[in-house]
PDB file of C-alpha atoms in Angstrom:
ATOM      1  CA  MET A   1      52.085 -95.298 -16.772  1.00 47.00           C
ATOM      2  CA  LYS A   2      54.972 -97.677 -16.945  1.00 44.00           C
ATOM      3  CA  LYS A   3      57.429 -94.828 -18.872  1.00 46.00           C
ATOM      4  CA  ASN A   4      56.901 -92.555 -16.009  1.00 42.00           C
ATOM      5  CA  LEU A   5      57.700 -95.245 -13.179  1.00 38.00           C
ATOM      6  CA  ALA A   6      60.601 -96.140 -15.344  1.00 39.00           C
ATOM      7  CA  PHE A   7      61.775 -92.351 -15.655  1.00 42.00           C
ATOM      8  CA  THR A   8      61.135 -91.825 -12.009  1.00 37.00           C
ATOM      9  CA  PHE A   9      63.125 -95.042 -11.013  1.00 42.00           C
ATOM     10  CA  LEU A  10      65.989 -93.962 -13.134  1.00 39.00           C
ATOM     11  CA  VAL A  11      66.249 -90.359 -11.771  1.00 41.00           C
ATOM     12  CA  LEU A  12      66.202 -91.754  -8.469  1.00 43.00           C
ATOM     13  CA  SER A  13      68.932 -94.206  -9.186  1.00 47.00           C
ATOM     14  CA  LEU A  14      71.089 -91.445 -10.447  1.00 46.00           C
ATOM     15  CA  ALA A  15      70.500 -89.306  -7.484  1.00 46.00           C
ATOM     16  CA  ALA A  16      71.315 -92.044  -5.043  1.00 46.00           C
ATOM     17  CA  CYS A  17      74.574 -92.807  -7.061  1.00 43.00           C
ATOM     18  CA  GLN A  18      75.405 -89.080  -6.889  1.00 42.00           C
ATOM     19  CA  GLN A  19      74.700 -88.733  -3.010  1.00 40.00           C
ATOM     20  CA  LYS A  20      77.070 -92.000  -2.499  1.00 38.00           C
ATOM     21  CA  GLU A  21      79.895 -90.235  -4.488  1.00 40.00           C
ATOM     22  CA  ILE A  22      79.743 -87.004  -2.354  1.00 42.00           C
ATOM     23  CA  ARG A  23      79.744 -89.263   0.783  1.00 44.00           C
ATOM     24  CA  ASN A  24      82.566 -91.361  -0.408  1.00 44.00           C
ATOM     25  CA  LYS A  25      84.726 -88.067  -1.615  1.00 56.00           C
ATOM     26  CA  GLN A  26      87.879 -87.663   0.644  1.00 72.00           C
ATOM     27  CA  LEU A  27      88.323 -84.154   2.122  1.00 81.00           C
ATOM     28  CA  GLU A  28      91.688 -82.678   1.101  1.00 87.00           C
ATOM     29  CA  TYR A  29      91.898 -80.623   4.243  1.00 92.00           C
ATOM     30  CA  VAL A  30      90.550 -80.634   8.021  1.00 92.00           C
ATOM     31  CA  ASP A  31      86.891 -81.382   8.235  1.00 93.00           C
ATOM     32  CA  LEU A  32      85.471 -78.350  10.362  1.00 94.00           C
ATOM     33  CA  GLN A  33      81.979 -78.799   9.027  1.00 94.00           C
ATOM     34  CA  GLY A  34      81.784 -82.382  10.235  1.00 94.00           C
ATOM     35  CA  PHE A  35      83.871 -81.572  13.527  1.00 95.00           C
ATOM     36  CA  PHE A  36      81.738 -78.436  14.627  1.00 96.00           C
ATOM     37  CA  SER A  37      78.532 -80.357  13.612  1.00 95.00           C
ATOM     38  CA  ALA A  38      79.413 -83.064  15.769  1.00 95.00           C
ATOM     39  CA  GLU A  39      80.364 -80.711  18.744  1.00 95.00           C
ATOM     40  CA  ALA A  40      76.933 -78.810  18.026  1.00 95.00           C
ATOM     41  CA  SER A  41      75.039 -82.103  18.572  1.00 95.00           C
ATOM     42  CA  ARG A  42      77.126 -82.913  21.597  1.00 94.00           C
ATOM     43  CA  LEU A  43      76.662 -79.709  23.357  1.00 93.00           C
ATOM     44  CA  ASN A  44      72.958 -79.693  22.706  1.00 91.00           C
ATOM     45  CA  ALA A  45      72.700 -83.143  24.365  1.00 91.00           C
ATOM     46  CA  ARG A  46      74.685 -81.809  27.327  1.00 90.00           C
ATOM     47  CA  LYS A  47      73.273 -78.590  27.591  1.00 89.00           C
ATOM     48  CA  PRO A  48      76.512 -77.085  29.566  1.00 91.00           C
ATOM     49  CA  THR A  49      76.365 -73.948  31.718  1.00 90.00           C
ATOM     50  CA  PHE A  50      78.905 -71.296  30.375  1.00 89.00           C
ATOM     51  CA  THR A  51      79.900 -67.587  30.670  1.00 93.00           C
ATOM     52  CA  LYS A  52      79.637 -65.478  27.437  1.00 93.00           C
ATOM     53  CA  THR A  53      81.401 -62.123  27.308  1.00 96.00           C
ATOM     54  CA  VAL A  54      80.499 -59.861  24.301  1.00 96.00           C
ATOM     55  CA  GLY A  55      82.400 -56.900  23.820  1.00 96.00           C
ATOM     56  CA  ILE A  56      82.578 -54.012  20.754  1.00 96.00           C
ATOM     57  CA  ASN A  57      85.886 -51.803  21.267  1.00 95.00           C
ATOM     58  CA  GLU A  58      86.206 -51.242  24.897  1.00 89.00           C
ATOM     59  CA  LYS A  59      82.726 -52.103  26.129  1.00 95.00           C
ATOM     60  CA  LYS A  60      82.070 -55.363  27.396  1.00 95.00           C
ATOM     61  CA  GLU A  61      79.113 -57.278  28.820  1.00 95.00           C
ATOM     62  CA  SER A  62      79.135 -60.879  30.499  1.00 94.00           C
ATOM     63  CA  LYS A  63      76.292 -63.225  31.501  1.00 91.00           C
ATOM     64  CA  VAL A  64      76.074 -66.753  32.273  1.00 91.00           C
ATOM     65  CA  VAL A  65      74.209 -68.743  29.743  1.00 86.00           C
ATOM     66  CA  ASN A  66      72.487 -71.973  31.045  1.00 77.00           C
ATOM     67  CA  LYS A  67      69.272 -72.032  28.805  1.00 72.00           C
ATOM     68  CA  ASN A  68      68.766 -73.687  25.722  1.00 77.00           C
ATOM     69  CA  ILE A  69      71.317 -72.699  23.254  1.00 87.00           C
ATOM     70  CA  ASP A  70      71.400 -73.597  19.808  1.00 89.00           C
ATOM     71  CA  TRP A  71      75.009 -74.762  19.464  1.00 93.00           C
ATOM     72  CA  GLU A  72      74.785 -75.064  15.479  1.00 94.00           C
ATOM     73  CA  LYS A  73      74.309 -71.495  15.411  1.00 93.00           C
ATOM     74  CA  GLU A  74      76.606 -70.495  18.105  1.00 92.00           C
ATOM     75  CA  LEU A  75      79.432 -72.381  16.537  1.00 95.00           C
ATOM     76  CA  SER A  76      78.251 -71.788  12.823  1.00 95.00           C
ATOM     77  CA  VAL A  77      81.208 -69.170  12.378  1.00 95.00           C
ATOM     78  CA  PHE A  78      83.657 -71.831  12.838  1.00 96.00           C
ATOM     79  CA  LYS A  79      81.751 -74.078  10.251  1.00 95.00           C
ATOM     80  CA  GLU A  80      81.981 -71.462   7.685  1.00 94.00           C
ATOM     81  CA  ALA A  81      85.836 -71.246   7.789  1.00 95.00           C
ATOM     82  CA  ASP A  82      85.667 -74.607   5.795  1.00 94.00           C
ATOM     83  CA  ILE A  83      88.524 -74.872   3.344  1.00 95.00           C
ATOM     84  CA  ASN A  84      87.339 -78.134   1.476  1.00 94.00           C
ATOM     85  CA  LYS A  85      85.519 -75.803  -0.874  1.00 90.00           C
ATOM     86  CA  PRO A  86      86.460 -76.869  -4.563  1.00 91.00           C
ATOM     87  CA  ALA A  87      87.603 -73.279  -5.015  1.00 90.00           C
ATOM     88  CA  PHE A  88      90.411 -73.809  -2.596  1.00 92.00           C
ATOM     89  CA  LYS A  89      91.754 -76.837  -3.875  1.00 91.00           C
ATOM     90  CA  GLY A  90      95.383 -76.628  -3.802  1.00 92.00           C
ATOM     91  CA  MET A  91      95.556 -73.458  -2.121  1.00 94.00           C
ATOM     92  CA  TYR A  92      96.927 -74.634   1.464  1.00 96.00           C
ATOM     93  CA  GLN A  93      99.945 -76.236   2.445  1.00 96.00           C
ATOM     94  CA  ILE A  94      99.922 -78.888   5.092  1.00 96.00           C
ATOM     95  CA  THR A  95     102.471 -79.091   7.972  1.00 96.00           C
ATOM     96  CA  LYS A  96     102.106 -82.044  10.211  1.00 94.00           C
ATOM     97  CA  LEU A  97     104.023 -81.712  13.610  1.00 92.00           C
ATOM     98  CA  ALA A  98     103.734 -84.583  16.380  1.00 88.00           C
ATOM     99  CA  ASN A  99     100.431 -83.088  17.795  1.00 91.00           C
ATOM    100  CA  LYS A 100      99.581 -80.399  15.643  1.00 94.00           C
ATOM    101  CA  THR A 101      98.450 -79.957  11.987  1.00 95.00           C
ATOM    102  CA  ILE A 102      98.824 -76.459  10.053  1.00 97.00           C
ATOM    103  CA  TYR A 103      97.200 -75.327   7.045  1.00 97.00           C
ATOM    104  CA  THR A 104      98.395 -72.261   5.493  1.00 97.00           C
ATOM    105  CA  SER A 105      97.651 -70.299   2.415  1.00 95.00           C
ATOM    106  CA  ASN A 106      99.344 -67.182   1.048  1.00 91.00           C
ATOM    107  CA  SER A 107      96.646 -66.750  -1.953  1.00 92.00           C
ATOM    108  CA  LYS A 108      94.706 -63.595  -1.936  1.00 88.00           C
ATOM    109  CA  ASN A 109      91.693 -65.492  -3.094  1.00 88.00           C
ATOM    110  CA  ALA A 110      91.592 -67.490   0.411  1.00 93.00           C
ATOM    111  CA  PRO A 111      90.110 -65.655   3.095  1.00 94.00           C
ATOM    112  CA  VAL A 112      91.355 -68.367   5.605  1.00 96.00           C
ATOM    113  CA  LYS A 113      94.960 -67.888   6.018  1.00 97.00           C
ATOM    114  CA  ARG A 114      95.633 -70.441   8.578  1.00 97.00           C
ATOM    115  CA  ILE A 115      94.228 -73.359  10.314  1.00 97.00           C
ATOM    116  CA  GLU A 116      95.930 -74.879  13.430  1.00 97.00           C
ATOM    117  CA  VAL A 117      94.794 -78.197  14.704  1.00 96.00           C
ATOM    118  CA  ASP A 118      96.005 -79.409  18.031  1.00 96.00           C
ATOM    119  CA  PHE A 119      95.488 -83.213  18.911  1.00 92.00           C
ATOM    120  CA  GLY A 120      95.717 -85.102  22.124  1.00 84.00           C
ATOM    121  CA  ASP A 121      96.812 -88.681  22.547  1.00 83.00           C
ATOM    122  CA  THR A 122      93.431 -90.142  21.015  1.00 79.00           C
ATOM    123  CA  LYS A 123      94.045 -87.908  17.902  1.00 81.00           C
ATOM    124  CA  LYS A 124      90.964 -86.080  18.331  1.00 87.00           C
ATOM    125  CA  PRO A 125      91.136 -82.154  18.091  1.00 93.00           C
ATOM    126  CA  THR A 126      91.939 -80.643  21.524  1.00 95.00           C
ATOM    127  CA  GLY A 127      92.083 -77.113  20.087  1.00 96.00           C
ATOM    128  CA  ILE A 128      91.488 -75.227  16.739  1.00 97.00           C
ATOM    129  CA  ARG A 129      92.378 -71.608  15.808  1.00 98.00           C
ATOM    130  CA  ILE A 130      91.470 -70.096  12.411  1.00 98.00           C
ATOM    131  CA  PHE A 131      92.956 -66.921  11.216  1.00 98.00           C
ATOM    132  CA  GLN A 132      90.959 -65.205   8.490  1.00 97.00           C
ATOM    133  CA  LEU A 133      91.976 -62.031   6.330  1.00 96.00           C
ATOM    134  CA  THR A 134      89.426 -60.058   4.218  1.00 93.00           C
ATOM    135  CA  LYS A 135      90.746 -57.181   2.458  1.00 91.00           C
ATOM    136  CA  ASN A 136      89.980 -54.745  -0.225  1.00 90.00           C
ATOM    137  CA  ILE A 137      90.431 -50.806  -0.991  1.00 92.00           C
ATOM    138  CA  ILE A 138      87.884 -49.892   1.548  1.00 93.00           C
ATOM    139  CA  TYR A 139      87.913 -52.453   3.930  1.00 92.00           C
ATOM    140  CA  GLN A 140      90.043 -54.941   5.979  1.00 95.00           C
ATOM    141  CA  SER A 141      88.905 -57.505   8.542  1.00 95.00           C
ATOM    142  CA  THR A 142      91.088 -59.919  10.476  1.00 97.00           C
ATOM    143  CA  ASP A 143      89.486 -62.659  12.419  1.00 97.00           C
ATOM    144  CA  THR A 144      91.124 -64.827  14.990  1.00 98.00           C
ATOM    145  CA  LEU A 145      88.638 -67.963  16.031  1.00 98.00           C
ATOM    146  CA  SER A 146      89.567 -70.320  18.643  1.00 98.00           C
ATOM    147  CA  TYR A 147      87.825 -73.324  20.079  1.00 97.00           C
ATOM    148  CA  TYR A 148      88.844 -75.809  22.897  1.00 96.00           C
ATOM    149  CA  PRO A 149      86.333 -78.438  23.321  1.00 94.00           C
ATOM    150  CA  ASP A 150      84.700 -78.020  27.062  1.00 91.00           C
ATOM    151  CA  SER A 151      86.946 -75.215  27.730  1.00 93.00           C
ATOM    152  CA  VAL A 152      86.635 -72.149  25.912  1.00 95.00           C
ATOM    153  CA  TYR A 153      85.834 -70.518  22.389  1.00 95.00           C
ATOM    154  CA  SER A 154      86.606 -67.140  21.157  1.00 97.00           C
ATOM    155  CA  ILE A 155      85.996 -64.915  18.227  1.00 96.00           C
ATOM    156  CA  HIS A 156      88.001 -61.954  17.627  1.00 97.00           C
ATOM    157  CA  LYS A 157      87.186 -59.543  14.854  1.00 97.00           C
ATOM    158  CA  LYS A 158      88.918 -56.467  14.060  1.00 97.00           C
ATOM    159  CA  GLN A 159      87.240 -54.237  11.239  1.00 96.00           C
ATOM    160  CA  ALA A 160      88.924 -51.355   9.690  1.00 95.00           C
ATOM    161  CA  VAL A 161      86.948 -49.032   7.288  1.00 94.00           C
ATOM    162  CA  ARG A 162      88.537 -46.145   5.524  1.00 91.00           C
ATOM    163  CA  ILE A 163      86.399 -43.589   6.582  1.00 91.00           C
ATOM    164  CA  LEU A 164      84.934 -45.023   9.580  1.00 91.00           C
ATOM    165  CA  GLY A 165      87.796 -46.098  11.410  1.00 94.00           C
ATOM    166  CA  THR A 166      88.620 -49.441  13.310  1.00 96.00           C
ATOM    167  CA  THR A 167      86.331 -51.344  15.352  1.00 96.00           C
ATOM    168  CA  VAL A 168      87.062 -54.486  17.588  1.00 97.00           C
ATOM    169  CA  TYR A 169      84.513 -57.160  18.207  1.00 97.00           C
ATOM    170  CA  THR A 170      84.829 -59.990  20.751  1.00 97.00           C
ATOM    171  CA  ILE A 171      82.976 -62.844  21.850  1.00 95.00           C
ATOM    172  CA  ASP A 172      84.278 -65.090  24.574  1.00 96.00           C
ATOM    173  CA  GLY A 173      82.412 -68.204  25.835  1.00 93.00           C
ATOM    174  CA  LYS A 174      84.067 -69.922  28.712  1.00 94.00           C
ATOM    175  CA  PHE A 175      82.601 -73.330  29.803  1.00 91.00           C
ATOM    176  CA  ASN A 176      81.730 -73.727  33.536  1.00 87.00           C
TER     177      ASN A 176
END
């Protein structure tokens, strides 16, 4: 019994140390995960009304959305563009300007090619633009994601499949 209790204590202690180490780890690049999780929580609490337009090629449909929206799900595509993964370490050049930081990669292994983060006077992001490229012999996809808190967000995806042709998908959300 004492051995089991001691073993359990040891395992829990090691797990706690690892969690603390993960939390204290400095992020090398912009924290998209943290920013969009905070935005989702803020928007879930605020429950804003917005107009959402969805399009495929030339066909578009708009509607005003004011019901319970799962903002975590709505903004998940932005979180997926996280460049702080261990595989991307050192792949991005950082350019800092007065009110903007730009993360750029020319690596073919990095699907996120560029992230631009605009900052206001409070040093909080006022706009984020993400440019992605996925390419192989059969398929090419270019994505442009834009988010401006309490204003608009957009997701534009252009897919070119060798045999099927090109399709353009858009989602635009404008906060009312």
